[in-house]
PDB file of C-alpha atoms in Angstrom:
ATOM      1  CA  UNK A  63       0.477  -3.289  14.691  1.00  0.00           C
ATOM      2  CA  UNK A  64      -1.754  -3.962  11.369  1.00  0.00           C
ATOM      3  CA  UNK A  65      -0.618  -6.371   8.513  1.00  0.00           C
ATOM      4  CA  UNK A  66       0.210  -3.528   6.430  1.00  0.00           C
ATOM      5  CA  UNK A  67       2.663  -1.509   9.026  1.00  0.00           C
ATOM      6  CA  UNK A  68       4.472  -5.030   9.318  1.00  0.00           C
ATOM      7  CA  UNK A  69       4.923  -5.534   5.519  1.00  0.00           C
ATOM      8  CA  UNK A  70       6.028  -1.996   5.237  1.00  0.00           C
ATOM      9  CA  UNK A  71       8.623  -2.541   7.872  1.00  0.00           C
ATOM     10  CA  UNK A  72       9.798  -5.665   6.446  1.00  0.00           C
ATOM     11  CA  UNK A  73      10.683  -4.866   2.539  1.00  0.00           C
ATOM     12  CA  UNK A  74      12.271  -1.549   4.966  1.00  0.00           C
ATOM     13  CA  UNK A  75      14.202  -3.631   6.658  1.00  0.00           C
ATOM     14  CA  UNK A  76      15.276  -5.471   3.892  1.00  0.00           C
ATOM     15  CA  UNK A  77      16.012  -3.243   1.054  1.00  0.00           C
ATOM     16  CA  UNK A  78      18.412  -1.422   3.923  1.00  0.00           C
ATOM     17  CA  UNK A  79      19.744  -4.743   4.236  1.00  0.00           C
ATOM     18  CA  UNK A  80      20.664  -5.056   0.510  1.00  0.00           C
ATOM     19  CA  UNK A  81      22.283  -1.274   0.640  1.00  0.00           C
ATOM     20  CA  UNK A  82      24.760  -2.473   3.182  1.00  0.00           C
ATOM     21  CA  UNK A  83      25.548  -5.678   2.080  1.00  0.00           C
ATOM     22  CA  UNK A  84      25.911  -4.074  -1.721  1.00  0.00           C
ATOM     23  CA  UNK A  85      28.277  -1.550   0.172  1.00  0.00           C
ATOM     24  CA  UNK A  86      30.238  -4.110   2.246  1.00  0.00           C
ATOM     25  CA  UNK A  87      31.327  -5.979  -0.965  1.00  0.00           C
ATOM     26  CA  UNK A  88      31.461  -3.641  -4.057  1.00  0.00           C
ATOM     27  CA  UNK A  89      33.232  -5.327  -6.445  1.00  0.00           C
ATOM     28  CA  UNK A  90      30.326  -8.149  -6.597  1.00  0.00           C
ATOM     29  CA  UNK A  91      27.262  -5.837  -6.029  1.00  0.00           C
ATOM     30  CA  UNK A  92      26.258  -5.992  -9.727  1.00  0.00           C
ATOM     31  CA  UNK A  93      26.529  -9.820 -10.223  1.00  0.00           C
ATOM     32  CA  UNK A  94      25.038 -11.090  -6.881  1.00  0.00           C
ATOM     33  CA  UNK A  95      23.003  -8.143  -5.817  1.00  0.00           C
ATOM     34  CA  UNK A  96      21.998  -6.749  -8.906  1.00  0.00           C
ATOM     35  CA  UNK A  97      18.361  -6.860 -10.282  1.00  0.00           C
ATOM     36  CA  UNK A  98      19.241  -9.796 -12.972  1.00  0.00           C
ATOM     37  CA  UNK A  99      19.733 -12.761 -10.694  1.00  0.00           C
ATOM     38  CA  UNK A 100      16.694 -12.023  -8.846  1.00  0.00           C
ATOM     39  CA  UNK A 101      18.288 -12.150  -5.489  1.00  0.00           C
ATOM     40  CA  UNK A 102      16.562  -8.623  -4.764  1.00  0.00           C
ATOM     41  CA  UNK A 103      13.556  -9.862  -5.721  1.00  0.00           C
ATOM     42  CA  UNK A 104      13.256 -13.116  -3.534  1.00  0.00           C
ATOM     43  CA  UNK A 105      14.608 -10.363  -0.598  1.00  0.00           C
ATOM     44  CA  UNK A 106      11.686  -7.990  -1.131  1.00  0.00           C
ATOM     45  CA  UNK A 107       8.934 -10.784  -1.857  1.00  0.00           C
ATOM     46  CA  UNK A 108      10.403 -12.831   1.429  1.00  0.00           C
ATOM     47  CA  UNK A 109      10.062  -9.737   3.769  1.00  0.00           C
ATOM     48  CA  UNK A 110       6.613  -9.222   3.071  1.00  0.00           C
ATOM     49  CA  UNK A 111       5.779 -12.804   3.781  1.00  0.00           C
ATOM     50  CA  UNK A 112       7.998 -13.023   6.764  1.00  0.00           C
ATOM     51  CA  UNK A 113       7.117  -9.273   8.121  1.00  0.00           C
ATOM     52  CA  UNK A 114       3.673 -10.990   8.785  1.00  0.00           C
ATOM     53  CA  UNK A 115       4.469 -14.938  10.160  1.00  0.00           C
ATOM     54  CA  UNK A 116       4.808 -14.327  13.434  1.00  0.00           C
ATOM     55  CA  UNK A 117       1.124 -13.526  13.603  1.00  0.00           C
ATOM     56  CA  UNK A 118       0.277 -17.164  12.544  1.00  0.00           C
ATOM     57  CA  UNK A 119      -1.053 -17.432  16.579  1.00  0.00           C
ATOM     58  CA  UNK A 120      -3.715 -14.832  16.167  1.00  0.00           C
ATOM     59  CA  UNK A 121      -7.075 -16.355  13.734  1.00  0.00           C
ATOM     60  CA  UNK A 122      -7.999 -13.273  12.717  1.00  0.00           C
ATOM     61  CA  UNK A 123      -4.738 -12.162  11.352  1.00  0.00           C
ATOM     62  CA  UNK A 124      -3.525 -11.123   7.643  1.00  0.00           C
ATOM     63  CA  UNK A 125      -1.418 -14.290   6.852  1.00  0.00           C
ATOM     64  CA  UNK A 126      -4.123 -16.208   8.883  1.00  0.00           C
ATOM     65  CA  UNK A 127      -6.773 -15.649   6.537  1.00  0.00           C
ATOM     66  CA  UNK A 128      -4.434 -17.606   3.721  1.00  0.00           C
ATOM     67  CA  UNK A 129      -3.367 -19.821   5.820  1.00  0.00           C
ATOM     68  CA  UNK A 130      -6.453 -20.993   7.932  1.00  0.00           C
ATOM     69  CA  UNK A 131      -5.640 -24.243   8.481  1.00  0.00           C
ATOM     70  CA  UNK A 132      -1.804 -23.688  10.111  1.00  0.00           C
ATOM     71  CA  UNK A 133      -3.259 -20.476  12.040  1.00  0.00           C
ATOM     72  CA  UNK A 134      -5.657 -22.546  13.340  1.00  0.00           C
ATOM     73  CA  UNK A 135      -3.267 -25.454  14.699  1.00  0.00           C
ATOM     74  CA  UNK A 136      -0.957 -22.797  16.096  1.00  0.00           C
ATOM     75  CA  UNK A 137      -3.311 -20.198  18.163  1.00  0.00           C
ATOM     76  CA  UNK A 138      -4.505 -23.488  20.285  1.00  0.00           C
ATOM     77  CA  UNK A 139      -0.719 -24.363  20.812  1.00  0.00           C
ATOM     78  CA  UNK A 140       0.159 -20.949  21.831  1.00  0.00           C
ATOM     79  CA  UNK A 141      -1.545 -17.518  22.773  1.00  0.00           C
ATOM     80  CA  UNK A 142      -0.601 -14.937  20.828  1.00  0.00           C
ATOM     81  CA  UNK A 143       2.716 -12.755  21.147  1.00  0.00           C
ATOM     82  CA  UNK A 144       3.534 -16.021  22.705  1.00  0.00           C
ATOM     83  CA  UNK A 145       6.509 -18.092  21.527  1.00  0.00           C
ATOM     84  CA  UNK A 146       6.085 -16.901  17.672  1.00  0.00           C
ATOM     85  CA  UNK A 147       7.196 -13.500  18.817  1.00  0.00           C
ATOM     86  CA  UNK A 148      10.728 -14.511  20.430  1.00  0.00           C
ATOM     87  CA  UNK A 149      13.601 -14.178  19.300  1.00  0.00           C
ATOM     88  CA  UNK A 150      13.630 -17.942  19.723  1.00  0.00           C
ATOM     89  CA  UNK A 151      10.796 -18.483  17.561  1.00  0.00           C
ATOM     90  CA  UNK A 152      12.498 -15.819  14.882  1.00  0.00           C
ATOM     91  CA  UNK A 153      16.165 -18.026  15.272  1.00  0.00           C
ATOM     92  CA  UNK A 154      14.144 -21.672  14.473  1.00  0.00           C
ATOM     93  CA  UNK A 155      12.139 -20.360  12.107  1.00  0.00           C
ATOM     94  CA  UNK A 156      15.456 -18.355  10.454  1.00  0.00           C
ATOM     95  CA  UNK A 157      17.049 -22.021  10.217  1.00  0.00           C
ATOM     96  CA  UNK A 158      14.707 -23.714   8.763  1.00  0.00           C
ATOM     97  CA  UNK A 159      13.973 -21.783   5.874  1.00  0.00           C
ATOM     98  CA  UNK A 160      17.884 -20.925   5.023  1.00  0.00           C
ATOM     99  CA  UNK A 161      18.177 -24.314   5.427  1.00  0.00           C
ATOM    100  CA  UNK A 162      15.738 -25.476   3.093  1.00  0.00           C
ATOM    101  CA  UNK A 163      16.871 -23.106   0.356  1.00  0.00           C
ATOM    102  CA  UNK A 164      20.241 -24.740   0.212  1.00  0.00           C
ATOM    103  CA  UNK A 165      19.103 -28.716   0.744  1.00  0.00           C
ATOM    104  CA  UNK A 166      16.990 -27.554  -2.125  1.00  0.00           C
ATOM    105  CA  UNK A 167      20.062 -26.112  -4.219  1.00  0.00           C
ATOM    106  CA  UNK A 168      22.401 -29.220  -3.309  1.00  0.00           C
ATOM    107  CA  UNK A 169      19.822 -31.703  -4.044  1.00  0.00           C
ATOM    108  CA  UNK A 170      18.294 -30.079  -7.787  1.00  0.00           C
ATOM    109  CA  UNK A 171      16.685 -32.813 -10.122  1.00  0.00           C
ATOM    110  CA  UNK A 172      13.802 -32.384 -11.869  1.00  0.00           C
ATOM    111  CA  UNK A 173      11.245 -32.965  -8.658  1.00  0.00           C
ATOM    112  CA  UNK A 174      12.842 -30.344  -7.036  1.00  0.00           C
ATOM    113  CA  UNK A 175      12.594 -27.859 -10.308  1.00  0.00           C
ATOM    114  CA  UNK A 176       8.855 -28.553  -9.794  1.00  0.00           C
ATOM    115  CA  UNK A 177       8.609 -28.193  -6.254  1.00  0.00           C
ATOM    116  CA  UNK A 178      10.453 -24.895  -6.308  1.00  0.00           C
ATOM    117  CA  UNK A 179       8.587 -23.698  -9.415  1.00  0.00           C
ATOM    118  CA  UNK A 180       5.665 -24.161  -7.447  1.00  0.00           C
ATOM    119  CA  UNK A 181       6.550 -22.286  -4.404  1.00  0.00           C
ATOM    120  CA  UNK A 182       7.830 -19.635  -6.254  1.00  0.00           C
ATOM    121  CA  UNK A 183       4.898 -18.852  -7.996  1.00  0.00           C
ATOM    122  CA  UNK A 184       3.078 -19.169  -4.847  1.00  0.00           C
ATOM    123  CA  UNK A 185       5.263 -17.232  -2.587  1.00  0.00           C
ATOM    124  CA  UNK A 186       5.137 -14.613  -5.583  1.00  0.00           C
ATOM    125  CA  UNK A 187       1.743 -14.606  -5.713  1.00  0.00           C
ATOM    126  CA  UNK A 188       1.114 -13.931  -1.687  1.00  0.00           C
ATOM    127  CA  UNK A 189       3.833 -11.612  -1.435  1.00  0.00           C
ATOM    128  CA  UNK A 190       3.295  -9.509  -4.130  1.00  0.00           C
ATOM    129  CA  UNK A 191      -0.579  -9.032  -3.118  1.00  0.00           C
ATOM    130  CA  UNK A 192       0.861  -8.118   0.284  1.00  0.00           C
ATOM    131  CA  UNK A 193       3.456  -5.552  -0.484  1.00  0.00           C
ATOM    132  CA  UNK A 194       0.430  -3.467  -3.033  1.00  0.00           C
ATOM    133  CA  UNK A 195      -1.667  -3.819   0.254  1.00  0.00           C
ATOM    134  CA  UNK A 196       0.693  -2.397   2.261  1.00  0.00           C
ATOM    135  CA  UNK A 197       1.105   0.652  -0.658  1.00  0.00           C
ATOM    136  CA  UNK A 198      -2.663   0.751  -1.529  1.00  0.00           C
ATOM    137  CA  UNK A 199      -3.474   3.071   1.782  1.00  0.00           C
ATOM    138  CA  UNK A 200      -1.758   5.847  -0.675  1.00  0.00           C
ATOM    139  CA  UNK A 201      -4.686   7.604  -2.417  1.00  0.00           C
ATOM    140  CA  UNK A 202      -2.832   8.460  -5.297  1.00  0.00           C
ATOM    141  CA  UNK A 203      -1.010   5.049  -6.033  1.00  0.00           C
ATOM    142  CA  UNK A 204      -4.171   2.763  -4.933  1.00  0.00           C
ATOM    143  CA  UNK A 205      -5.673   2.767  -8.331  1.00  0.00           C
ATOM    144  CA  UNK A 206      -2.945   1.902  -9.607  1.00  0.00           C
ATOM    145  CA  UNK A 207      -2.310  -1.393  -8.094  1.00  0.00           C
ATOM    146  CA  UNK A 208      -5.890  -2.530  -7.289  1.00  0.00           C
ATOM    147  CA  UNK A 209      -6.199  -4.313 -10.543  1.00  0.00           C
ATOM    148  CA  UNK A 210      -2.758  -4.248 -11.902  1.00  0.00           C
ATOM    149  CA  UNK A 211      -0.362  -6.453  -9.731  1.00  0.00           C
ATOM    150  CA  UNK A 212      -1.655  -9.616 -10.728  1.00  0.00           C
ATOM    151  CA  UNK A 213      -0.316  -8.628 -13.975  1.00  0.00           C
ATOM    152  CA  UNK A 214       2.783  -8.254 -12.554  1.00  0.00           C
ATOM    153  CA  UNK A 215       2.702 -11.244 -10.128  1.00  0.00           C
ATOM    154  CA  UNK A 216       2.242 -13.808 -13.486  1.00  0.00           C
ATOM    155  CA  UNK A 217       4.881 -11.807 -14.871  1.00  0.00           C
ATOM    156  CA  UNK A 218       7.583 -12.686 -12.406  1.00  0.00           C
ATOM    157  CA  UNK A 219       6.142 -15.988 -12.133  1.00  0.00           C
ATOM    158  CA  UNK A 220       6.591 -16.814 -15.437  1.00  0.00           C
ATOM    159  CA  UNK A 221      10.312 -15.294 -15.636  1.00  0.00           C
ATOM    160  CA  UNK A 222      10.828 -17.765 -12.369  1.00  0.00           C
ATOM    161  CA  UNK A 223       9.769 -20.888 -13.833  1.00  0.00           C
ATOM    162  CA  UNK A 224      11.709 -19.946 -16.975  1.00  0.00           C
ATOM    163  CA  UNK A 225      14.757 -19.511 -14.969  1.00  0.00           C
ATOM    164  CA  UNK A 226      14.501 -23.017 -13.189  1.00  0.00           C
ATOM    165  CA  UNK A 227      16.849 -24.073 -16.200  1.00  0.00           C
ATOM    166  CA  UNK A 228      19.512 -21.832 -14.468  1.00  0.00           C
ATOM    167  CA  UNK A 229      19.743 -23.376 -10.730  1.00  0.00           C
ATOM    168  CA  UNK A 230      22.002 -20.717  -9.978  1.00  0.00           C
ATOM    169  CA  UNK A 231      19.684 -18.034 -10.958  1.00  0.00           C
ATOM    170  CA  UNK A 232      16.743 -19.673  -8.757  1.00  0.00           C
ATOM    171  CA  UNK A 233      19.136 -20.688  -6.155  1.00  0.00           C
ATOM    172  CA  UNK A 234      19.716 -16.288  -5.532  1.00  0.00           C
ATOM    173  CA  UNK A 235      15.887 -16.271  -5.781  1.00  0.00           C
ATOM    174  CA  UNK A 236      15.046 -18.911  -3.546  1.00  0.00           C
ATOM    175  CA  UNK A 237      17.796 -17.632  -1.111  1.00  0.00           C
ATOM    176  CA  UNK A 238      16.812 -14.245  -1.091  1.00  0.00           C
ATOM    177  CA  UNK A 239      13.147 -15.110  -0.384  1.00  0.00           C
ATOM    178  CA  UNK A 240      15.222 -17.137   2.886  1.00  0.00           C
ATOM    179  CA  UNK A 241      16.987 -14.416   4.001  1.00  0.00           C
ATOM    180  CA  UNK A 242      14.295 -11.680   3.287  1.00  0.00           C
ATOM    181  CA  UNK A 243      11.179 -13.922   5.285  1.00  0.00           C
ATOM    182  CA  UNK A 244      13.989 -14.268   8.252  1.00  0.00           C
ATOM    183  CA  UNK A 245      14.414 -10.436   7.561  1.00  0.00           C
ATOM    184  CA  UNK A 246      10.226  -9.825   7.789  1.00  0.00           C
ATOM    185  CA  UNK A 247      10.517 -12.029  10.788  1.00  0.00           C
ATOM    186  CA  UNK A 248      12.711  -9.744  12.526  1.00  0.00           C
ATOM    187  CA  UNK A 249      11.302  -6.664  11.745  1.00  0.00           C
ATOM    188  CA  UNK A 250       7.889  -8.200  13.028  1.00  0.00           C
ATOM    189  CA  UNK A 251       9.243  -8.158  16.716  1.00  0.00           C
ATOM    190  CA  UNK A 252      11.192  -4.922  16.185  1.00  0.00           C
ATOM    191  CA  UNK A 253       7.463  -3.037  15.371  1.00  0.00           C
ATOM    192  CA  UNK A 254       5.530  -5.178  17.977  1.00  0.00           C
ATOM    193  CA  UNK A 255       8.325  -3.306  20.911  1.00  0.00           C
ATOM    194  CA  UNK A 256       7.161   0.002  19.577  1.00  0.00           C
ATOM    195  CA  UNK A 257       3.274  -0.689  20.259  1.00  0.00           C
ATOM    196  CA  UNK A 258       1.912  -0.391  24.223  1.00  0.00           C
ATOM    197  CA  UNK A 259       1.819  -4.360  24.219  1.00  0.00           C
ATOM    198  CA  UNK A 260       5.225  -4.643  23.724  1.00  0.00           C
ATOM    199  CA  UNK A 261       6.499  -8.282  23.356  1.00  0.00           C
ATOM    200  CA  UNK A 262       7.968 -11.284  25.714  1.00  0.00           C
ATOM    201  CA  UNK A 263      11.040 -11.492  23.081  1.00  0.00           C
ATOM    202  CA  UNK A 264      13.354 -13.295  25.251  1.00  0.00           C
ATOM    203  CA  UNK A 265      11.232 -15.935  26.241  1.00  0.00           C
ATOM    204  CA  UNK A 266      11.242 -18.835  27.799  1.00  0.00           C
ATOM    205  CA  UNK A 267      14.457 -17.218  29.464  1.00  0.00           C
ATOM    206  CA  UNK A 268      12.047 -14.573  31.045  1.00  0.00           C
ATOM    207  CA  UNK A 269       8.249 -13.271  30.671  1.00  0.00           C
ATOM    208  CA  UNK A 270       9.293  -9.783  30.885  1.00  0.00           C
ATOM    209  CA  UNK A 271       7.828  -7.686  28.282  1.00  0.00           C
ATOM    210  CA  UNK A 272      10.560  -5.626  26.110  1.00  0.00           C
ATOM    211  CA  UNK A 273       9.526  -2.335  24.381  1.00  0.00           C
ATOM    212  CA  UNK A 274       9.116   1.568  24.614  1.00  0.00           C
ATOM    213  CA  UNK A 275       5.094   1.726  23.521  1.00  0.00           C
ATOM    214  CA  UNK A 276       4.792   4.674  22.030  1.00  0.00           C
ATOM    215  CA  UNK A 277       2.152   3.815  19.232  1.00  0.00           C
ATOM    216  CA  UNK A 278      -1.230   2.585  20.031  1.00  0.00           C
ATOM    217  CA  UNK A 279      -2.594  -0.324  17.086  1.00  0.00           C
ATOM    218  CA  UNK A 280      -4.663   0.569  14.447  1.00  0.00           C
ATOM    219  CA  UNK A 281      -4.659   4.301  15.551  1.00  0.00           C
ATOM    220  CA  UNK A 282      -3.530   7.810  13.794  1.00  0.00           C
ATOM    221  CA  UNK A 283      -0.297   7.081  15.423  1.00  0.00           C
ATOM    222  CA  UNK A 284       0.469   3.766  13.816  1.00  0.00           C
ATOM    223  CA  UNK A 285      -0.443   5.378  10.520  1.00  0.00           C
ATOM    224  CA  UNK A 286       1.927   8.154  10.972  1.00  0.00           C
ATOM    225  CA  UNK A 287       5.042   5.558  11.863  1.00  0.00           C
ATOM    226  CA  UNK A 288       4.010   3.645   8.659  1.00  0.00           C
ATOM    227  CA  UNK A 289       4.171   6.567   6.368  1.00  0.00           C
ATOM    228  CA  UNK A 290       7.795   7.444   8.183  1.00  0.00           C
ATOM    229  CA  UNK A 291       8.469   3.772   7.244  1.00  0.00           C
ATOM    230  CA  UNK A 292       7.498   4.463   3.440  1.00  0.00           C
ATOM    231  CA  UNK A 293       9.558   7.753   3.588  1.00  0.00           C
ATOM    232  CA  UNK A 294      12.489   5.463   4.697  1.00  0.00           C
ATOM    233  CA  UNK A 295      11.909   2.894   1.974  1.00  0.00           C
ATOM    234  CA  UNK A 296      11.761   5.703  -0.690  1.00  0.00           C
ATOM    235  CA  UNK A 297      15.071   6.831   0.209  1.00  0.00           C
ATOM    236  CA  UNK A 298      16.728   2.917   1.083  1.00  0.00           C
ATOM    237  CA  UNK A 299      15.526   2.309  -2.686  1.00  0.00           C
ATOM    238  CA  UNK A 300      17.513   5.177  -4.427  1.00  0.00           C
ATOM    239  CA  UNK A 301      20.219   4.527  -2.553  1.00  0.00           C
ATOM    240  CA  UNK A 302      20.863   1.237  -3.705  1.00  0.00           C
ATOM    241  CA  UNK A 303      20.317   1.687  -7.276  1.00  0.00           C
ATOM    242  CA  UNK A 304      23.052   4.799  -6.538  1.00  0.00           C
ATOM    243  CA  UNK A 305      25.297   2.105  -5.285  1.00  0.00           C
ATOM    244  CA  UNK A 306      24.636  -0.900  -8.268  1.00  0.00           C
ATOM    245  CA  UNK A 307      24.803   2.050 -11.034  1.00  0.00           C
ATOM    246  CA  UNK A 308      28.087   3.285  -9.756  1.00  0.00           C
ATOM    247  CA  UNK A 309      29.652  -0.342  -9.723  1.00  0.00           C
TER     248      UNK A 309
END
């Protein structure tokens, strides 16, 4: 599928993950899941980031075009829908980044505050510009965010760096970015099964493609199953601001 079917089924994924974990523990859904602590935020901005990673093999690919250099290294190491799109590849890749977030949290000083700043406005940056690409396809929204997100991208960038004074606020940022991009990750292989393609996701254990290929890339039917994605999102997102308001 496109870059913009993946980021749509990543902040999906994710904002369903919030509703159940907000539902799971009720009595500290405001403080830790709530919009102030920017946990949320980190969730949504890592899913759109991760929903498009495992991609990195293929050159000509959405997060390739940022990141020339590493899509470069990686589509000679591997061919693509190779060992990106495991569940393998999805588990390493999970591990690392959790990890990071909380070597990062157990080791702050004032390098790390910098680091982190840096990253965040970074990550911000990219994953804001991909979520509004993923929404722009809407007519009646696209004007809207074709020259307004950067707006909102320095916005939450500067509310981040602010908040480096408060570890534990950046700490729910930085983990929710974590959790969300392992989120995206997931959700990658989960749309790649539903394309003809389908996707070697137990590899190296076997070859065999997994997958029921019903939608054809970059064709009426993939924009169909991303506006049923959208429709899902919609209703995900009232139904965990039902859940935080009635906290």
């Amino acid at each position: 599928m496109i870059g913009k079917t993946h980021i749509v089924g990543g902040i999906t994924l994710a904002t369903a993950g919030l509703c159940i974990c907000a539902v799971s523990d009720l009595n500290n859904a405001q403080s830790y899941f709530a919009y102030k602590n920017l946990f949320p935020v980190g969730m949504l901005i890592g899913s759109a980031l991760g929903s498009l990673l495992p991609d990195i093999d293929h050159e000509g690919s959405t997060i390739s075009k940022k990141l020339k250099l590493v899509a470069k290294v990686t589509s000679k190491a591997t061919s693509h829908r190779g060992i990106t799109h495991t569940l393998l590849g999805w588990l390493v890749y999970s591990l690392i980044t959790i990890g990071l977030a909380s070597l990062l949290y157990n080791n702050f000083n004032t390098s790390t505050k910098i680091i982190t700043s840096l990253f965040c406005v970074f990550s911000l940056f990219l994953g804001v510009n991909y979520i509004f690409n993923g929404i722009n396809k809407i007519k009646r929204i696209k004007k809207l965010t074709e020259k307004k997100y950067i707006a909102v991208v320095l916005l939450i960038a500067l509310v981040s760096i602010i908040d480096v004074a408060k570890p534990s606020i950046l700490f729910y940022f930085l983990l929710g970015e974590a959790i969300g991009s392992s989120v995206g990750y997931f959700s990658h292989l989960l749309l790649d099964m539903f394309t003809y393609s389908k996707v070697s996701v137990l590899y190296p254990i076997t070859k065999r493609k997994f997958g029921i290929g019903i939608v054809r890339t970059n064709s009426e039917g993939e924009y169909v199953f991303r506006n049923v994605l959208w429709c899902i999102e919609a209703i995900a997102v009232v139904i965990y601001f039902i859940i935080l308001f009635k906290c």
